[in-house]
Short mmCIF file of C-alpha atoms in Angstrom, two decimals:
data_model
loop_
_atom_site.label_atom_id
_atom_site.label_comp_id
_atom_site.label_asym_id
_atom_site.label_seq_id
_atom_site.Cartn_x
_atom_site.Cartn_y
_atom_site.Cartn_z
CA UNK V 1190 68.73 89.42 129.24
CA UNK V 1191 66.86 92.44 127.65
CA UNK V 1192 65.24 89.98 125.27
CA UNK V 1193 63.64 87.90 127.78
CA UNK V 1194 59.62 87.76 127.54
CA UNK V 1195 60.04 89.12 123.72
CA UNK V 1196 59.67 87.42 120.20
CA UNK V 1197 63.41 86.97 119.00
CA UNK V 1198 63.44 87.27 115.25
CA UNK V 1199 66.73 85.26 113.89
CA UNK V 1200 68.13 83.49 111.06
CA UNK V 1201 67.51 79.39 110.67
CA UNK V 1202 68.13 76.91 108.03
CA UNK V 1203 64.82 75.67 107.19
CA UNK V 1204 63.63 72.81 104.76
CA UNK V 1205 61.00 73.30 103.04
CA UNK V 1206 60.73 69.84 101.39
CA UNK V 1207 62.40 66.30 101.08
CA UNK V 1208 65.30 66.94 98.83
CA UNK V 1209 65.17 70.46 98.46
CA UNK V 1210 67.99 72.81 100.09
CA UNK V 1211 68.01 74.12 103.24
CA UNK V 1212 67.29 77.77 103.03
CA UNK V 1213 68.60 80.38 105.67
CA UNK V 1214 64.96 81.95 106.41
CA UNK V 1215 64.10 84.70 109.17
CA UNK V 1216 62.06 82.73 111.91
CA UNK V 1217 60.22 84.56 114.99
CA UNK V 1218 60.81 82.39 117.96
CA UNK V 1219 58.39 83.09 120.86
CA UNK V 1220 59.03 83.43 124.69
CA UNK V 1221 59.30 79.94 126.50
CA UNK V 1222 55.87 79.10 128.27
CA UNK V 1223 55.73 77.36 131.51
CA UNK V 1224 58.23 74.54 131.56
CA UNK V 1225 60.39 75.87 128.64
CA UNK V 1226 63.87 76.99 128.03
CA UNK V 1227 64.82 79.23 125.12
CA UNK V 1228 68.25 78.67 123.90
CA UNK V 1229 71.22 80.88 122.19
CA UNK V 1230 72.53 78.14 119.71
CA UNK V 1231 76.41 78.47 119.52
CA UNK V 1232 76.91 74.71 117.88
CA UNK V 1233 75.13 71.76 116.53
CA UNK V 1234 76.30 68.44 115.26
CA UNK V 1235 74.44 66.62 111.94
CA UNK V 1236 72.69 63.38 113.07
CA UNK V 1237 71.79 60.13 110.48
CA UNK V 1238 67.83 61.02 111.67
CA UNK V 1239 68.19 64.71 110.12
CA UNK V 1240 70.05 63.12 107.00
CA UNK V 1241 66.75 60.80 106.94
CA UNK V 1242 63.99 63.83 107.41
CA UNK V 1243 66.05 65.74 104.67
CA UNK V 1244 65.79 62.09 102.16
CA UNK V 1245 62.02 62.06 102.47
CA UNK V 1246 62.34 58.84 104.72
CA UNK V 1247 60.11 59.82 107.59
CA UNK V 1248 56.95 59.86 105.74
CA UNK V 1249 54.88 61.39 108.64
CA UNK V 1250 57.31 64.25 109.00
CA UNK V 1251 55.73 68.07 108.56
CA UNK V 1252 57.33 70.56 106.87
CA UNK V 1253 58.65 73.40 106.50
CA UNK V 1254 60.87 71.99 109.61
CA UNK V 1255 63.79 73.27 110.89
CA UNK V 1256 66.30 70.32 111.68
CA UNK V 1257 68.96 69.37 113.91
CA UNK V 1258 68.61 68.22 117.63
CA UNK V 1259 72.14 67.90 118.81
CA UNK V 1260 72.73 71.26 120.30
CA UNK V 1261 74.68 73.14 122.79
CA UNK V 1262 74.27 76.82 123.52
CA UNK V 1263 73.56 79.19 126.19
CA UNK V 1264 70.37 80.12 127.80
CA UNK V 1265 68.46 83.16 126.70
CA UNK V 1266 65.54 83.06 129.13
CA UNK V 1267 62.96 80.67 131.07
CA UNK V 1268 59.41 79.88 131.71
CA UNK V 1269 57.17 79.81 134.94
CA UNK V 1270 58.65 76.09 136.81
CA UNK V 1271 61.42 76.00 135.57
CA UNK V 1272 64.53 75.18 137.81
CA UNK V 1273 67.06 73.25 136.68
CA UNK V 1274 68.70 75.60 134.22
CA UNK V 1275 69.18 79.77 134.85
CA UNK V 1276 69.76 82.49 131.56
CA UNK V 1277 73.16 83.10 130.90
CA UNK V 1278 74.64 79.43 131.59
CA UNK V 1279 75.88 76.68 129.05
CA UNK V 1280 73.60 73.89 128.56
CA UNK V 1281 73.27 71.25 126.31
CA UNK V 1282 70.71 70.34 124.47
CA UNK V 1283 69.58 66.12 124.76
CA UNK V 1284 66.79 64.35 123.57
CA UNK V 1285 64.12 63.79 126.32
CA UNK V 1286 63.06 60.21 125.42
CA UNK V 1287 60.51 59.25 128.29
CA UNK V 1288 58.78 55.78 128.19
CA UNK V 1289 54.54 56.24 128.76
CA UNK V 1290 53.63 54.50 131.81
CA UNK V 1291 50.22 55.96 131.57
CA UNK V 1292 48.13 57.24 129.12
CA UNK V 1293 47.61 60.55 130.32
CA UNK V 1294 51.06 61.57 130.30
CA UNK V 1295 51.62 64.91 131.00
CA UNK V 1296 51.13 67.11 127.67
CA UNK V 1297 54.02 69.31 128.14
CA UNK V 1298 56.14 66.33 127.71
CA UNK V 1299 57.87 67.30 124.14
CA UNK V 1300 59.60 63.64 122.90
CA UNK V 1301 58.69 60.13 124.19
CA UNK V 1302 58.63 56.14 123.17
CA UNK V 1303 54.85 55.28 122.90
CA UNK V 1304 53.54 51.89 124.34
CA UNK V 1305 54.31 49.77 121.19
CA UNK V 1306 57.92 51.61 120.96
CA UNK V 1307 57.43 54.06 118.20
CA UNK V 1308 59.00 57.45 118.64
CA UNK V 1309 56.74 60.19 118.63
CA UNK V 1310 57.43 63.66 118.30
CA UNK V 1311 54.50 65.87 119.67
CA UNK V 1312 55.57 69.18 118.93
CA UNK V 1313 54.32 69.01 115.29
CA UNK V 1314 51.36 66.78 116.31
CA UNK V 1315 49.92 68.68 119.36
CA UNK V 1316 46.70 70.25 117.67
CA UNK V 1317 48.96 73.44 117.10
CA UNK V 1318 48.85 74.55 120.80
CA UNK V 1319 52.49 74.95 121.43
CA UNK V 1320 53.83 76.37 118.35
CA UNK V 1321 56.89 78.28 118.89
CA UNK V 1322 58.68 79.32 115.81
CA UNK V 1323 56.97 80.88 112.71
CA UNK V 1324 58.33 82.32 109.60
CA UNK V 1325 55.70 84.80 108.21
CA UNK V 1326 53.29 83.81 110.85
CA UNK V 1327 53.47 80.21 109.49
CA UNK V 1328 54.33 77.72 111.79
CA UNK V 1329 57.83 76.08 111.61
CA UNK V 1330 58.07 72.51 113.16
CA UNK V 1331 60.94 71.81 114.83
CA UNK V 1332 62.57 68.23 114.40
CA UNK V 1333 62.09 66.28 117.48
CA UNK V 1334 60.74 68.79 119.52
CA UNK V 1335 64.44 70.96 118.89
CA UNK V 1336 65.55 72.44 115.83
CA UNK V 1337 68.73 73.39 116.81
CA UNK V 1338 69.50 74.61 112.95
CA UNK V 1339 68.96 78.18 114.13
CA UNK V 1340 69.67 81.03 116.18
CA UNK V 1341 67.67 80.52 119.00
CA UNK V 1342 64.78 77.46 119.85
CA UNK V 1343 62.81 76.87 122.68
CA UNK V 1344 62.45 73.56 124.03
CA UNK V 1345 61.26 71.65 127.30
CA UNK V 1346 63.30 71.50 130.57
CA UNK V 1347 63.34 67.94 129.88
CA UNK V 1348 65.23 68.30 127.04
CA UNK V 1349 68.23 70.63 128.59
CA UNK V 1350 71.21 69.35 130.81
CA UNK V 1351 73.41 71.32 132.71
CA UNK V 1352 77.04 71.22 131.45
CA UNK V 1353 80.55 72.73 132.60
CA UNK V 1354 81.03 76.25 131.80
CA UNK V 1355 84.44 75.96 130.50
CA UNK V 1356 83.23 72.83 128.60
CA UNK V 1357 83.94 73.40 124.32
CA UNK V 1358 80.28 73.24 122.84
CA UNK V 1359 81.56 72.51 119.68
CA UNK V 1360 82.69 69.48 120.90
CA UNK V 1361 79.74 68.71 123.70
CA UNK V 1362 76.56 69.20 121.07
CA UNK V 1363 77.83 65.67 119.99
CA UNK V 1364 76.99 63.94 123.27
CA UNK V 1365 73.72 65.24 122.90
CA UNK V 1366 72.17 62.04 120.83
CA UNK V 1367 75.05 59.74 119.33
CA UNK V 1368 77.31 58.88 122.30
CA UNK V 1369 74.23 59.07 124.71
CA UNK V 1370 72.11 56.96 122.02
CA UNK V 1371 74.60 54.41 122.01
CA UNK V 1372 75.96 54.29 125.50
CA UNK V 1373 72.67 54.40 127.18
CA UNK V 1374 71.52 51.34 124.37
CA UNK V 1375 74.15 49.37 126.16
CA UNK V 1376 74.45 50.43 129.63
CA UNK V 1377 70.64 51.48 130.45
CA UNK V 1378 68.33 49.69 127.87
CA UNK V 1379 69.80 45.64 127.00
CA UNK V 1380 71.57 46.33 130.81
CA UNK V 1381 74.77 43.87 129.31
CA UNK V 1382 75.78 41.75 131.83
CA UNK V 1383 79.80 41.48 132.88
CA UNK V 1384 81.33 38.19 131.19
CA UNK V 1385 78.94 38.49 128.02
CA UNK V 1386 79.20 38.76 124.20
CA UNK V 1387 78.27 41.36 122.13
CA UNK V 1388 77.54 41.79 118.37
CA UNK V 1389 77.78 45.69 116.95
CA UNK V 1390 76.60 46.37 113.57
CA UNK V 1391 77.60 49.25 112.35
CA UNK V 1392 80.62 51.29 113.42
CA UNK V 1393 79.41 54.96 113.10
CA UNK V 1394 79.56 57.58 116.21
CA UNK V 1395 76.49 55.35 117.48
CA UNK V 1396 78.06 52.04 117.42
CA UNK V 1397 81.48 53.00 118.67
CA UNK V 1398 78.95 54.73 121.74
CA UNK V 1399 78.10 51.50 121.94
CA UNK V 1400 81.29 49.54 122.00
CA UNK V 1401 81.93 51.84 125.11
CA UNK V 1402 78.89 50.92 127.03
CA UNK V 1403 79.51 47.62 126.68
CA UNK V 1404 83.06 47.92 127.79
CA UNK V 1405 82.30 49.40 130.44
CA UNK V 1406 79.66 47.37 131.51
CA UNK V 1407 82.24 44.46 131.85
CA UNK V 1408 81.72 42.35 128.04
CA UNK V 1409 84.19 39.96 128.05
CA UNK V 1410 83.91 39.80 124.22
CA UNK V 1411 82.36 42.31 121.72
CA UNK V 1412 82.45 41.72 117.90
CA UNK V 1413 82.35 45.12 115.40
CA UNK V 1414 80.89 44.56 112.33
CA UNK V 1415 81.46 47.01 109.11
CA UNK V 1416 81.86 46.79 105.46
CA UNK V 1417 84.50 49.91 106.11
CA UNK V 1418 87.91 48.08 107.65
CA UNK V 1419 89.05 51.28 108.09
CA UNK V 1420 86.94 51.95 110.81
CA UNK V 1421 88.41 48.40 112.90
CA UNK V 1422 91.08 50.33 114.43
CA UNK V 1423 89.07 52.98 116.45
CA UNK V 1424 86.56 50.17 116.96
CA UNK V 1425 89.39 48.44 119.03
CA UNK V 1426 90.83 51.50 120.79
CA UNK V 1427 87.41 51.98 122.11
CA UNK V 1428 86.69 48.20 123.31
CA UNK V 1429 86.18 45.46 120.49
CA UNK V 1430 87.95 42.64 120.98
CA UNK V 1431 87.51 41.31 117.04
CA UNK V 1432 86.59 42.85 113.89
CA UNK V 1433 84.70 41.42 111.07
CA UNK V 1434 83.92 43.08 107.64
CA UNK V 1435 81.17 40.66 105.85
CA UNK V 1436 82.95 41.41 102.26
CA UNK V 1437 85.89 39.24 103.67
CA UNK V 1438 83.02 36.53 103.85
CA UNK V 1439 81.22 34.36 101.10
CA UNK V 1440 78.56 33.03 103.90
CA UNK V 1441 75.37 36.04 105.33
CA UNK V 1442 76.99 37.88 108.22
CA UNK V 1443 74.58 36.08 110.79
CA UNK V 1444 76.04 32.59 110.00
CA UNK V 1445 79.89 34.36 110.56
CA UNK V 1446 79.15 35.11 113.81
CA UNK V 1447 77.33 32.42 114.58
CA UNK V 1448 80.29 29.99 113.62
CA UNK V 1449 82.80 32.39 115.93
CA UNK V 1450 80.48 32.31 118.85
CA UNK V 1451 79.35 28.71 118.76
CA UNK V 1452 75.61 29.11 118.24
CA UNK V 1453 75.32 33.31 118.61
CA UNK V 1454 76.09 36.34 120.98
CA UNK V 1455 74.10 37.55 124.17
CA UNK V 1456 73.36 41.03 123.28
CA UNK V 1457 73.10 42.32 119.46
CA UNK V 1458 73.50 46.07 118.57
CA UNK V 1459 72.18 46.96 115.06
CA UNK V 1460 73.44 50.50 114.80
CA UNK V 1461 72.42 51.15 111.03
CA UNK V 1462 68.61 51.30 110.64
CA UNK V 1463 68.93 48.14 108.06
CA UNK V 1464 65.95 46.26 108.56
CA UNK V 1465 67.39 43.62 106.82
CA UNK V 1466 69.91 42.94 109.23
CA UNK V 1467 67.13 43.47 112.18
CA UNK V 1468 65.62 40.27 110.74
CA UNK V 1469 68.32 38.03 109.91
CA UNK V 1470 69.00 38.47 113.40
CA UNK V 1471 65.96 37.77 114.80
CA UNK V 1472 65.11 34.43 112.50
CA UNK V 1473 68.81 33.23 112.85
CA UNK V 1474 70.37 33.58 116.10
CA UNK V 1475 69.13 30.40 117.79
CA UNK V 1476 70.96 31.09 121.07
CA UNK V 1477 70.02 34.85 121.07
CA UNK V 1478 68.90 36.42 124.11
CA UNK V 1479 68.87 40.10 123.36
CA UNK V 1480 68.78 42.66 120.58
CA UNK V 1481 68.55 46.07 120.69
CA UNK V 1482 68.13 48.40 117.66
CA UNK V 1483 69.53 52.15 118.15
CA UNK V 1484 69.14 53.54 115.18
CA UNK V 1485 65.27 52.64 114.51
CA UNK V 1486 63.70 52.53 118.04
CA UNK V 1487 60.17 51.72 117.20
CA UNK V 1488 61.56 48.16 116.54
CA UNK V 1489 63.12 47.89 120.07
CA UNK V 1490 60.27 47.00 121.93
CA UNK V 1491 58.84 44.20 119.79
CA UNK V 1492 62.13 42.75 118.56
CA UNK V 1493 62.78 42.37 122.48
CA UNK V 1494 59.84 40.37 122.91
CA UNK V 1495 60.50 38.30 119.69
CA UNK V 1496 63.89 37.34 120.87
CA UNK V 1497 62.93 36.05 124.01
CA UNK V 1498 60.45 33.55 122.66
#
C-alpha cells in the first residue's frame, strides 16, 4: 500500500481521563518496527476491561489511552521478521498473553502474565522506547498493547491471527478476547477433565465461553450461576446442565452448591471480577480442587495454589 513506511494520521476515540468522554482526536500512528503489524481497523467489540479503564478501576493505567483490544481489520503494512501475516489480508486482532519462563523475556513481547500472575501491559511501561501513536507529538498509550478504538494501530505479530477472508469482522473482533478468554480458561488453563463438575459464575459472553469449553471438554455436569434468570436459557443451549440464580436462595451461593454437589464441584469459573465470590470460594469449598478466575487473572495463579492445599 502507498502508505506503507509513512506516519498515518487518523481519527481515534481517546480518553483522556477516568470518567470523562471519549473524544474523537487526530492521532499519528507510526510505521511498524521490526516484529510489528499495522492494522486498518474495520470493527471492534467493547470488553468489561475497557468498561473498567474508562471507571478509573485500573489504578496503574496511563492516560490519555486509546481503548479497545478486540479488533479485526485488515493489514496496512509490516515490519522487518515478520511472517505470519502479509498487507492487504484480514486478520484479527487477539491478546498475546505469554507466561515468563525467564526473566529476560524477549522485550518486544507486547502483553504477558508475570511470575506471580499479574497482567502486565508493557507498551505504556517500556521506558517510552516503543511509542507508536501520538496526538500532538504526545504519546497515546494504547490499552493492552492494542487500542483498537481507532483507525489504524500497530501491534506485535504476537498479537495478530490469520482469519478467513470471507469471514464477517463484525462478527470475528468478538473472538478476539471473550470467547477465547473463556474457552481457553476451560479447555487450556484448569484442563477440565471428562466426567467432572463445573461451577460458572457469571453468565456474560465470558462465562457462556466458558460453559463451551467445558462442554466440550467432556463435563458431565456444569452449574451456571446468575442473578439474571433470563440469561439460563442460552446458558443451557450452550452446555449447562442446571441453573441457579442466588436471589431464589436465603443461604450464600457457596453453601447452594455445595448442598447440590455433596461437598463442592471440581473446577470453579468466577467470570465476574467479584472478589468476594473469589474468596467464599476459596475458604468454603472443602472438596475443591480447582478454581480459575477469568475475569481478574492476577488472582489465577495464587488462588490455584491456595486451592490445592
Amino acid at each position: 500500500m502507498d502508505t506503507a513506511g509513512k506516519v498515518i494520521k487518523c481519527k481515534a476515540a481517546v480518553l483522556w481521563g477516568p470518567r470523562q468522554p471519549f473524544k474523537i482526536e487526530e492521532i499519528e500512528v507510526a510505521p511498524p518496527k521490526a516484529h510489528e503489524v499495522r492494522i486498518k481497523i474495520v470493527a471492534t467489540g467493547i470488553c468489561r476491561s475497557d468498561d473498567h479503564v474508562l471507571e478509573g478501576l485500573m489504578k496503574d493505567k496511563k492516560y490519555p489511552v486509546i481503548l479497545g483490544h478486540e479488533g479485526a481489520g485488515i493489514v496496512e503494512s509490516i515490519g522487518d521478521g515478520v511472517t505470519n501475516v502479509k498487507p492487504g489480508k484480514s486478520q484479527k486482532m487477539r491478546v498475546g498473553l505469554q507466561p515468563i519462563k525467564h526473566q529476560n523475556l524477549s522485550p518486544r513481547k507486547i502483553d504477558y502474565l508475570n511470575l506471580s500472575g499479574i497482567f502486565t501491559d508493557i507498551s505504556c511501561t517500556i521506558k517510552q522506547k516503543r511509542h507508536t501513536v501520538y496526538i500532538n507529538s504526545n504519546y497515546c498509550c494504547r490499552h493492552i498493547g492494542q487500542g483498537t478504538f481507532t483507525e489504524y494501530t500497530v501491534v506485535d505479530e504476537s498479537s495478530v491471527v490469520k482469519i478467513h477472508d470471507d469471514a464477517p469482522l463484525e462478527k470475528v473482533c468478538l473472538i478476539g478476547c471473550g470467547f477465547s478468554t473463556g474457552y481457553g480458561s476451560a479447555v487450556n488453563l484448569a484442563k477440565v477433565e471428562p466426567g467432572s463438575t463445573c461451577a460458572v459464575f457469571g453468565l456474560g459472553g465470558i462465562g457462556l465461553s466458558v460453559i463451551i469449553g467445558c462442554k466440550i471438554a467432556g463435563a458431565s455436569r456444569i452449574i451456571a450461576i446468575d442473578v439474571n434468570s433470563k440469561k439460563f436459557e442460552k446458558a443451557k443451549e450452550l452446555g449447562a446442565t442446571e441453573c441457579v440464580n442466588p436471589k431464589d436462595y436465603e443461604n450464600p451461593i457457596h453453601e447452594v452448591i455445595m448442598n447440590m454437589t455433596d461437598g463442592g464441584v471440581h473446577y470453579s469459573f468466577e467470570c465476574i471480577g467479584n472478589t468476594d465470590i473469589m474468596v467464599s470460594i476459596l475458604n468454603r469449598y472443602r472438596f475443591y480442587i480447582d478454581f480459575t478466575s477469568v475475569k481478574w487473572l492476577k488472582w489465577v495463579v495464587s488462588l490455584q495454589l491456595l486451592s490445592c492445599r
